[in-house]
GROMACS .gro file of C-alpha atoms in nm:
model
  419
    1MET     CA    1  -0.006   0.015   0.017
    2LYS     CA    2   0.273   0.273   0.058
    3LYS     CA    3   0.476   0.125  -0.241
    4LEU     CA    4   0.111   0.276  -0.450
    5ILE     CA    5   0.024   0.555  -0.212
    6LEU     CA    6   0.391   0.697  -0.332
    7SER     CA    7   0.442   0.606  -0.673
    8SER     CA    8   0.101   0.806  -0.707
    9SER     CA    9   0.215   1.105  -0.591
   10ILE     CA   10   0.624   1.075  -0.806
   11LEU     CA   11   0.271   1.049  -1.063
   12MET     CA   12   0.096   1.366  -0.976
   13LEU     CA   13   0.474   1.539  -0.927
   14ALA     CA   14   0.533   1.461  -1.327
   15SER     CA   15   0.220   1.541  -1.449
   16VAL     CA   16   0.260   1.901  -1.215
   17ALA     CA   17   0.574   1.944  -1.351
   18SER     CA   18   0.537   1.817  -1.740
   19SER     CA   19   0.289   2.146  -1.746
   20ALA     CA   20   0.354   2.463  -1.826
   21ALA     CA   21   0.164   2.779  -1.674
   22THR     CA   22  -0.063   2.996  -1.922
   23THR     CA   23   0.102   3.396  -1.935
   24THR     CA   24   0.012   3.660  -2.113
   25LEU     CA   25   0.287   3.923  -2.236
   26LYS     CA   26   0.205   4.194  -1.981
   27THR     CA   27   0.309   4.439  -2.134
   28HIS     CA   28   0.023   4.450  -2.384
   29ASP     CA   29  -0.286   4.652  -2.457
   30ALA     CA   30  -0.576   4.456  -2.246
   31ALA     CA   31  -0.815   4.522  -2.541
   32CYS     CA   32  -0.597   4.222  -2.665
   33ASN     CA   33  -0.609   3.992  -2.406
   34ASP     CA   34  -0.253   4.175  -2.311
   35ASN     CA   35  -0.131   3.900  -2.551
   36GLY     CA   36  -0.105   4.235  -2.869
   37TYR     CA   37  -0.093   4.547  -2.900
   38ASP     CA   38  -0.458   4.685  -2.973
   39ALA     CA   39  -0.453   4.817  -3.388
   40GLY     CA   40  -0.750   4.918  -3.422
   41MET     CA   41  -1.108   4.733  -3.634
   42VAL     CA   42  -1.053   4.639  -3.945
   43SER     CA   43  -1.257   4.502  -4.204
   44PHE     CA   44  -1.106   4.067  -4.214
   45ASN     CA   45  -1.220   3.817  -4.365
   46GLY     CA   46  -1.576   3.921  -4.387
   47GLY     CA   47  -1.654   4.073  -4.120
   48SER     CA   48  -1.535   4.305  -3.858
   49TYR     CA   49  -1.178   4.226  -3.614
   50LEU     CA   50  -0.951   4.341  -3.369
   51SER     CA   51  -0.651   4.401  -3.536
   52CYS     CA   52  -0.430   4.232  -3.288
   53GLU     CA   53  -0.011   4.350  -3.394
   54LEU     CA   54   0.202   4.034  -3.193
   55PRO     CA   55   0.535   4.192  -3.089
   56THR     CA   56   0.905   4.044  -3.355
   57SER     CA   57   0.910   3.835  -2.984
   58ILE     CA   58   0.788   3.595  -2.731
   59ALA     CA   59   0.954   3.422  -2.468
   60VAL     CA   60   0.825   3.367  -2.158
   61GLY     CA   61   1.063   3.051  -2.002
   62ALA     CA   62   0.859   2.760  -1.950
   63ASN     CA   63   0.513   2.909  -1.951
   64THR     CA   64   0.176   2.876  -2.175
   65ILE     CA   65   0.087   3.220  -2.418
   66VAL     CA   66  -0.279   3.141  -2.566
   67LEU     CA   67  -0.377   3.379  -2.836
   68ALA     CA   68  -0.818   3.314  -2.857
   69LYS     CA   69  -1.050   3.414  -3.120
   70GLN     CA   70  -1.160   3.666  -2.907
   71ASN     CA   71  -1.096   3.839  -2.629
   72GLY     CA   72  -1.268   3.848  -2.293
   73SER     CA   73  -1.551   4.117  -2.391
   74GLY     CA   74  -1.657   3.865  -2.709
   75THR     CA   75  -1.484   4.092  -3.006
   76ASN     CA   76  -1.334   3.844  -3.241
   77ILE     CA   77  -0.949   3.872  -3.272
   78VAL     CA   78  -0.725   3.864  -3.584
   79TRP     CA   79  -0.398   3.757  -3.426
   80THR     CA   80  -0.143   4.032  -3.732
   81LEU     CA   81   0.203   3.919  -3.821
   82THR     CA   82   0.409   4.278  -3.870
   83ASP     CA   83   0.728   4.107  -3.919
   84ILE     CA   84   0.907   3.763  -3.854
   85THR     CA   85   0.774   3.733  -3.506
   86THR     CA   86   1.039   3.479  -3.304
   87VAL     CA   87   0.818   3.288  -3.078
   88GLY     CA   88   1.161   3.117  -2.840
   89ASN     CA   89   1.513   3.151  -2.832
   90GLY     CA   90   1.635   2.801  -3.020
   91HIS     CA   91   1.681   2.978  -3.306
   92VAL     CA   92   2.011   3.180  -3.142
   93GLN     CA   93   2.318   3.043  -3.244
   94ASN     CA   94   2.467   2.715  -3.119
   95THR     CA   95   2.159   2.706  -2.819
   96SER     CA   96   2.191   2.370  -2.676
   97TYR     CA   97   1.837   2.196  -2.570
   98ALA     CA   98   1.919   2.259  -2.191
   99SER     CA   99   1.942   2.625  -2.197
  100ALA     CA  100   1.627   2.747  -2.476
  101ASP     CA  101   1.408   2.919  -2.394
  102LYS     CA  102   1.059   2.636  -2.364
  103THR     CA  103   0.739   2.853  -2.457
  104GLU     CA  104   0.483   2.709  -2.568
  105LEU     CA  105   0.260   2.900  -2.825
  106GLU     CA  106  -0.092   2.772  -2.860
  107ILE     CA  107  -0.393   2.936  -3.086
  108GLU     CA  108  -0.682   2.797  -2.978
  109ALA     CA  109  -0.970   2.637  -3.231
  110GLY     CA  110  -1.080   2.889  -3.451
  111ALA     CA  111  -0.853   3.199  -3.466
  112HIS     CA  112  -0.666   3.403  -3.649
  113ILE     CA  113  -0.364   3.465  -3.776
  114ALA     CA  114  -0.245   3.667  -4.072
  115GLY     CA  115   0.075   3.839  -4.192
  116THR     CA  116   0.197   4.162  -4.401
  117ASN     CA  117   0.437   4.176  -4.610
  118PRO     CA  118   0.699   4.412  -4.509
  119PRO     CA  119   1.002   4.399  -4.797
  120ASN     CA  120   1.177   4.101  -4.530
  121GLY     CA  121   0.776   4.005  -4.537
  122SER     CA  122   0.623   3.815  -4.244
  123ALA     CA  123   0.693   3.470  -4.054
  124LEU     CA  124   0.588   3.334  -3.727
  125VAL     CA  125   0.916   3.114  -3.673
  126ILE     CA  126   0.883   2.848  -3.390
  127THR     CA  127   1.179   2.834  -3.270
  128ARG     CA  128   1.447   2.487  -3.142
  129GLY     CA  129   1.306   2.382  -2.785
  130ALA     CA  130   1.014   2.614  -2.809
  131THR     CA  131   0.637   2.471  -2.860
  132ILE     CA  132   0.338   2.548  -3.040
  133LYS     CA  133   0.011   2.330  -2.961
  134ALA     CA  134  -0.263   2.488  -3.256
  135ILE     CA  135  -0.542   2.197  -3.238
  136GLY     CA  136  -0.811   2.308  -3.460
  137SER     CA  137  -1.070   2.142  -3.547
  138ALA     CA  138  -1.316   2.065  -3.913
  139MET     CA  139  -1.522   2.265  -3.834
  140GLU     CA  140  -1.264   2.549  -3.637
  141PRO     CA  141  -1.031   2.502  -3.872
  142ILE     CA  142  -0.658   2.792  -3.703
  143VAL     CA  143  -0.598   2.997  -4.052
  144PHE     CA  144  -0.309   3.204  -4.145
  145SER     CA  145  -0.332   3.448  -4.407
  146SER     CA  146  -0.268   3.774  -4.500
  147LEU     CA  147  -0.432   4.038  -4.411
  148ASP     CA  148  -0.758   4.083  -4.628
  149ASP     CA  149  -1.079   3.977  -4.656
  150ASN     CA  150  -1.006   3.738  -4.967
  151PHE     CA  151  -0.763   3.405  -5.017
  152THR     CA  152  -0.699   3.466  -5.356
  153GLY     CA  153  -0.289   3.620  -5.338
  154ASN     CA  154  -0.017   3.544  -5.255
  155ASP     CA  155   0.275   3.741  -5.155
  156GLU     CA  156   0.122   3.842  -4.969
  157TRP     CA  157   0.301   3.738  -4.619
  158GLY     CA  158   0.505   3.493  -4.528
  159GLY     CA  159   0.447   3.157  -4.410
  160LEU     CA  160   0.465   2.939  -4.105
  161ILE     CA  161   0.789   2.821  -4.011
  162VAL     CA  162   0.882   2.530  -3.648
  163SER     CA  163   1.285   2.461  -3.678
  164GLY     CA  164   1.385   2.170  -3.453
  165TYR     CA  165   1.702   2.039  -3.240
  166GLY     CA  166   1.708   1.687  -3.568
  167GLN     CA  167   1.965   1.541  -3.783
  168SER     CA  168   2.001   1.788  -4.139
  169ASN     CA  169   2.276   1.590  -4.308
  170GLN     CA  170   2.384   1.985  -4.452
  171CYS     CA  171   2.456   2.053  -4.002
  172PRO     CA  172   2.833   1.909  -3.864
  173SER     CA  173   2.748   1.636  -3.593
  174SER     CA  174   2.608   1.660  -3.273
  175GLY     CA  175   2.861   1.883  -3.052
  176SER     CA  176   3.007   2.098  -3.337
  177ALA     CA  177   2.905   2.431  -3.386
  178ASP     CA  178   2.586   2.569  -3.525
  179THR     CA  179   2.628   2.629  -3.905
  180CYS     CA  180   2.285   2.554  -4.045
  181VAL     CA  181   2.078   2.891  -4.130
  182MET     CA  182   1.711   2.927  -4.245
  183GLU     CA  183   1.624   3.016  -4.594
  184GLY     CA  184   1.398   3.358  -4.601
  185VAL     CA  185   1.450   3.450  -4.255
  186ASN     CA  186   1.738   3.628  -4.152
  187SER     CA  187   2.060   3.516  -4.220
  188SER     CA  188   2.172   3.490  -3.831
  189PHE     CA  189   1.890   3.173  -3.739
  190TYR     CA  190   1.967   2.932  -3.688
  191TYR     CA  191   1.782   2.507  -3.658
  192GLY     CA  192   1.913   2.177  -3.624
  193GLY     CA  193   2.106   1.944  -3.364
  194GLY     CA  194   2.449   2.065  -3.481
  195LEU     CA  195   2.571   2.145  -3.149
  196ASP     CA  196   2.246   1.922  -2.971
  197LEU     CA  197   2.165   1.664  -3.140
  198GLN     CA  198   1.779   1.545  -2.997
  199THR     CA  199   1.548   1.332  -3.202
  200SER     CA  200   1.350   1.227  -2.980
  201VAL     CA  201   1.179   1.592  -2.845
  202SER     CA  202   0.824   1.732  -3.021
  203SER     CA  203   0.813   2.080  -3.132
  204GLY     CA  204   0.427   2.050  -3.095
  205THR     CA  205   0.097   1.990  -3.242
  206LEU     CA  206  -0.102   2.025  -3.592
  207GLN     CA  207  -0.387   2.009  -3.656
  208TYR     CA  208  -0.665   2.185  -3.877
  209VAL     CA  209  -0.476   2.412  -3.962
  210VAL     CA  210  -0.460   2.644  -4.313
  211ILE     CA  211  -0.151   2.825  -4.463
  212ALA     CA  212  -0.335   3.077  -4.700
  213GLU     CA  213  -0.163   3.354  -4.964
  214GLY     CA  214   0.227   3.336  -4.841
  215GLY     CA  215   0.562   3.308  -5.010
  216HIS     CA  216   0.770   3.543  -4.965
  217VAL     CA  217   1.109   3.532  -5.189
  218LEU     CA  218   1.468   3.716  -5.051
  219ALA     CA  219   1.667   3.618  -5.339
  220THR     CA  220   1.789   3.262  -5.531
  221ASP     CA  221   1.672   2.937  -5.238
  222SER     CA  222   1.613   3.233  -4.964
  223GLU     CA  223   1.216   3.164  -4.956
  224ILE     CA  224   0.929   3.161  -4.707
  225ASN     CA  225   0.769   2.890  -4.815
  226GLY     CA  226   0.378   2.830  -4.690
  227LEU     CA  227   0.457   2.590  -4.450
  228THR     CA  228   0.867   2.478  -4.321
  229LEU     CA  229   0.950   2.218  -4.110
  230TYR     CA  230   1.408   2.206  -4.040
  231ALA     CA  231   1.464   1.944  -3.903
  232VAL     CA  232   1.136   1.885  -3.731
  233ASN     CA  233   1.127   1.515  -3.526
  234ASP     CA  234   0.863   1.299  -3.566
  235ASP     CA  235   0.749   1.282  -3.191
  236THR     CA  236   0.605   1.605  -3.363
  237THR     CA  237   0.161   1.598  -3.438
  238ILE     CA  238   0.147   1.757  -3.839
  239ASN     CA  239  -0.234   1.636  -3.919
  240ASN     CA  240  -0.446   1.781  -4.161
  241ILE     CA  241  -0.322   2.081  -4.300
  242HIS     CA  242  -0.400   2.310  -4.581
  243VAL     CA  243  -0.194   2.508  -4.771
  244HIS     CA  244  -0.269   2.738  -5.024
  245ASN     CA  245  -0.154   2.969  -5.321
  246ASN     CA  246   0.159   2.990  -5.168
  247LEU     CA  247   0.459   3.193  -5.395
  248ASP     CA  248   0.712   2.938  -5.315
  249ASP     CA  249   0.655   2.582  -5.142
  250GLY     CA  250   0.380   2.407  -5.073
  251VAL     CA  251   0.577   2.232  -4.747
  252GLU     CA  252   0.922   2.200  -4.753
  253PHE     CA  253   1.106   1.965  -4.515
  254PHE     CA  254   1.537   2.021  -4.430
  255GLY     CA  255   1.577   1.732  -4.303
  256GLY     CA  256   1.464   1.586  -3.919
  257ASP     CA  257   1.220   1.273  -4.013
  258ALA     CA  258   0.908   1.420  -3.823
  259ASP     CA  259   0.520   1.266  -4.050
  260VAL     CA  260   0.245   1.431  -4.207
  261SER     CA  261  -0.058   1.309  -4.224
  262ASN     CA  262  -0.399   1.354  -4.382
  263LEU     CA  263  -0.199   1.692  -4.667
  264TRP     CA  264  -0.423   1.919  -4.914
  265LEU     CA  265  -0.165   2.116  -5.109
  266THR     CA  266  -0.357   2.359  -5.352
  267CYS     CA  267  -0.264   2.654  -5.648
  268ASN     CA  268   0.075   2.683  -5.532
  269ASN     CA  269   0.357   2.840  -5.763
  270ASP     CA  270   0.678   2.627  -5.716
  271ASP     CA  271   0.633   2.278  -5.576
  272SER     CA  272   0.369   2.137  -5.330
  273VAL     CA  273   0.605   1.880  -5.192
  274ASP     CA  274   0.984   1.963  -5.093
  275TRP     CA  275   1.225   1.807  -4.915
  276ASP     CA  276   1.637   1.788  -4.895
  277GLU     CA  277   1.864   1.769  -4.674
  278GLY     CA  278   1.826   1.422  -4.552
  279TYR     CA  279   1.417   1.431  -4.476
  280THR     CA  280   1.347   1.117  -4.371
  281GLY     CA  281   0.927   1.115  -4.224
  282ASN     CA  282   0.658   0.964  -4.430
  283LEU     CA  283   0.338   1.110  -4.564
  284THR     CA  284   0.011   0.956  -4.531
  285ASN     CA  285  -0.235   1.076  -4.778
  286ILE     CA  286  -0.174   1.401  -4.989
  287SER     CA  287  -0.464   1.566  -5.224
  288ILE     CA  288  -0.326   1.801  -5.438
  289THR     CA  289  -0.384   2.048  -5.722
  290GLN     CA  290  -0.185   2.222  -5.926
  291GLY     CA  291  -0.221   2.523  -6.118
  292GLU     CA  292  -0.121   2.684  -6.412
  293ASN     CA  293   0.310   2.760  -6.425
  294ALA     CA  294   0.331   2.591  -6.084
  295GLY     CA  295   0.706   2.397  -6.068
  296HIS     CA  296   0.675   1.953  -5.935
  297ALA     CA  297   0.410   1.840  -5.742
  298PHE     CA  298   0.710   1.651  -5.631
  299GLU     CA  299   1.087   1.778  -5.589
  300LEU     CA  300   1.273   1.613  -5.381
  301ALA     CA  301   1.594   1.602  -5.319
  302ASN     CA  302   1.893   1.479  -5.117
  303ASN     CA  303   2.174   1.708  -5.054
  304PRO     CA  304   2.305   1.997  -5.340
  305ASN     CA  305   2.607   1.923  -5.259
  306SER     CA  306   2.916   1.719  -5.393
  307PRO     CA  307   2.915   1.376  -5.301
  308TYR     CA  308   2.510   1.233  -5.323
  309THR     CA  309   2.544   0.982  -5.114
  310GLN     CA  310   2.569   1.230  -4.791
  311SER     CA  311   2.422   1.043  -4.488
  312PRO     CA  312   2.176   1.049  -4.349
  313VAL     CA  313   2.059   0.937  -4.684
  314ALA     CA  314   1.728   1.126  -4.829
  315LYS     CA  315   1.428   0.832  -4.821
  316GLY     CA  316   1.073   1.006  -4.741
  317ILE     CA  317   0.790   0.745  -4.721
  318ILE     CA  318   0.451   0.810  -4.885
  319ASN     CA  319   0.178   0.678  -4.947
  320ASN     CA  320  -0.195   0.725  -5.126
  321VAL     CA  321  -0.184   1.033  -5.307
  322SER     CA  322  -0.418   1.227  -5.535
  323LEU     CA  323  -0.261   1.447  -5.818
  324PHE     CA  324  -0.543   1.718  -5.981
  325PHE     CA  325  -0.456   1.976  -6.214
  326ASP     CA  326  -0.692   2.287  -6.229
  327GLY     CA  327  -0.664   2.510  -6.625
  328ILE     CA  328  -0.347   2.438  -6.701
  329THR     CA  329  -0.155   2.463  -7.003
  330VAL     CA  330   0.191   2.441  -6.960
  331ALA     CA  331   0.292   2.214  -6.650
  332ASN     CA  332   0.575   2.137  -6.566
  333VAL     CA  333   0.603   1.684  -6.488
  334PRO     CA  334   0.469   1.526  -6.120
  335PHE     CA  335   0.748   1.422  -6.052
  336LYS     CA  336   1.185   1.547  -6.035
  337LEU     CA  337   1.382   1.307  -5.780
  338LYS     CA  338   1.698   1.504  -5.855
  339GLN     CA  339   2.090   1.517  -5.633
  340GLY     CA  340   2.089   1.158  -5.457
  341THR     CA  341   1.707   1.096  -5.245
  342ASP     CA  342   1.550   0.759  -5.210
  343ALA     CA  343   1.188   0.764  -5.208
  344SER     CA  344   0.951   0.520  -5.168
  345PHE     CA  345   0.578   0.631  -5.282
  346THR     CA  346   0.254   0.401  -5.291
  347ASN     CA  347  -0.057   0.420  -5.464
  348VAL     CA  348  -0.080   0.758  -5.661
  349ASN     CA  349  -0.325   0.855  -5.824
  350VAL     CA  350  -0.181   1.111  -6.168
  351ALA     CA  351  -0.515   1.263  -6.258
  352SER     CA  352  -0.601   1.221  -6.656
  353ALA     CA  353  -0.646   1.586  -6.686
  354TYR     CA  354  -0.246   1.625  -6.737
  355ASP     CA  355  -0.193   1.782  -7.012
  356GLY     CA  356   0.213   1.705  -7.065
  357SER     CA  357   0.407   1.445  -7.180
  358ASN     CA  358   0.599   1.348  -6.983
  359CYS     CA  359   0.533   1.215  -6.595
  360ASP     CA  360   0.928   1.230  -6.481
  361GLU     CA  361   1.227   1.428  -6.577
  362THR     CA  362   1.534   1.291  -6.775
  363SER     CA  363   1.810   1.275  -6.532
  364THR     CA  364   2.132   1.042  -6.526
  365ALA     CA  365   2.164   0.744  -6.283
  366ILE     CA  366   2.439   0.867  -5.977
  367GLU     CA  367   2.111   1.114  -5.886
  368LEU     CA  368   1.887   0.905  -5.750
  369HIS     CA  369   2.009   0.589  -5.494
  370SER     CA  370   1.812   0.245  -5.597
  371GLY     CA  371   1.608   0.179  -5.238
  372SER     CA  372   1.332   0.433  -5.441
  373ALA     CA  373   1.027   0.292  -5.608
  374PHE     CA  374   0.708   0.298  -5.675
  375ASN     CA  375   0.456   0.105  -5.575
  376THR     CA  376   0.071   0.140  -5.749
  377ILE     CA  377   0.072   0.462  -5.960
  378GLU     CA  378  -0.189   0.495  -6.244
  379TYR     CA  379  -0.038   0.755  -6.488
  380GLY     CA  380  -0.119   0.839  -6.848
  381CYS     CA  381   0.204   0.970  -6.918
  382THR     CA  382   0.498   0.897  -7.044
  383ALA     CA  383   0.733   0.768  -6.783
  384VAL     CA  384   1.012   0.883  -6.992
  385ASN     CA  385   1.304   0.751  -6.780
  386ALA     CA  386   1.132   0.370  -6.774
  387ASN     CA  387   1.462   0.202  -6.971
  388ALA     CA  388   1.758   0.087  -6.818
  389GLY     CA  389   2.068   0.362  -6.659
  390SER     CA  390   1.730   0.594  -6.550
  391TYR     CA  391   1.714   0.723  -6.210
  392MET     CA  392   1.447   0.700  -6.196
  393ASP     CA  393   1.191   0.386  -6.326
  394LEU     CA  394   0.777   0.436  -6.312
  395PRO     CA  395   0.661   0.054  -6.373
  396ALA     CA  396   0.371   0.008  -6.550
  397SER     CA  397   0.020   0.194  -6.501
  398SER     CA  398  -0.182   0.009  -6.293
  399THR     CA  399  -0.572   0.116  -6.027
  400ALA     CA  400  -0.517   0.348  -5.830
  401THR     CA  401  -0.728   0.519  -5.586
  402GLY     CA  402  -0.515   0.815  -5.400
  403PHE     CA  403  -0.674   1.109  -5.118
  404THR     CA  404  -0.987   1.220  -5.200
  405THR     CA  405  -1.127   1.283  -4.931
  406ALA     CA  406  -1.220   1.645  -4.964
  407SER     CA  407  -1.018   1.846  -4.756
  408PHE     CA  408  -1.207   2.031  -4.417
  409TRP     CA  409  -1.153   2.428  -4.565
  410SER     CA  410  -1.465   2.520  -4.670
  411GLU     CA  411  -1.314   2.831  -4.824
  412TRP     CA  412  -1.167   2.580  -5.108
  413THR     CA  413  -1.400   2.286  -5.076
  414ASN     CA  414  -1.700   2.557  -5.206
  415SER     CA  415  -1.531   2.652  -5.492
  416PRO     CA  416  -1.278   2.400  -5.570
  417SER     CA  417  -1.062   2.596  -5.855
  418CYS     CA  418  -0.673   2.810  -5.874
  419ASP     CA  419  -0.841   3.083  -6.032
   0.00000   0.00000   0.00000
């Protein structure tokens, strides 16, 4: 009996210790629940909202900041990003996991976060060690967009960036100084476990989240994507995500092994899925709609530097894909695998509406490892590399069911078009 009581006490203490206390940023306006600056009422999303501008730094230790959909008076809030907003301090070079700020940013179901477009873009950056808890629902998704009354543009703000202490084959091994720097936001924002590799640390939860109208290009190969995951581990929960009308990629993985399920990528201007730097996660249930002049549905790489065999070698596992094309006269090939990556595709349906002649892009044998495979793929395009010595061999077309479930986001399902 004594042992049972002692065990219960220990469990209670552990539970208390692991739960973050909710706090506020305190010095901000009361109308914004003390977490933002009152910028007045704005017309947004077909209604009237109080614009609450978020500060550029949110760091409150091992505590939780809540972005609610309303204030205490019942007024709807739109949380506004006027610049790059960082959560935590893990982006600072050589910050260890033990010393990183552990702020948790909680975003309430139905809440809206809107970015503006200053010269360097705007973005929400969850830095290493910090976490995001964004749990929406099918009826009340959490929506990231620009601060206007529609979802029709792109390059109107930046995007959502989550970073971790996971593995990237672009970064040195654990114990070395940080060298991996984020694209598109700041030349001194670091990610990955260069100094302190941590492969089982969660970056939080993203569920029923929409990211629309974003993307920002600072320079060639320095862009903000819709959702960017830098060395994020599979302890992080990510499902039911819709990325729409992004200037650059829909979702891009820089290393890590984050798993994503139920993913809708619509009308993004460049690639829908992009991975690099040794990504090894699982992507399950993906619906992609490519619009006019878009990039590739999948542009996948191991590492842009020689040798392409840099370890760990990228090999994402992709299951259940439906690939659609909307209003196109010009379309890039759906599959571009390069720079030493492996990939495994199962149950992929390429819509017959695709009017390009080729499914995959000609390249050389060194581009891809032999571990790549397509299992059950339905297509009407030409597998131009289906011959000995090619870097990717598509099997003969067969029947594939893909993933045809409609998105939870009513703005898309009510008008599924890239116009």
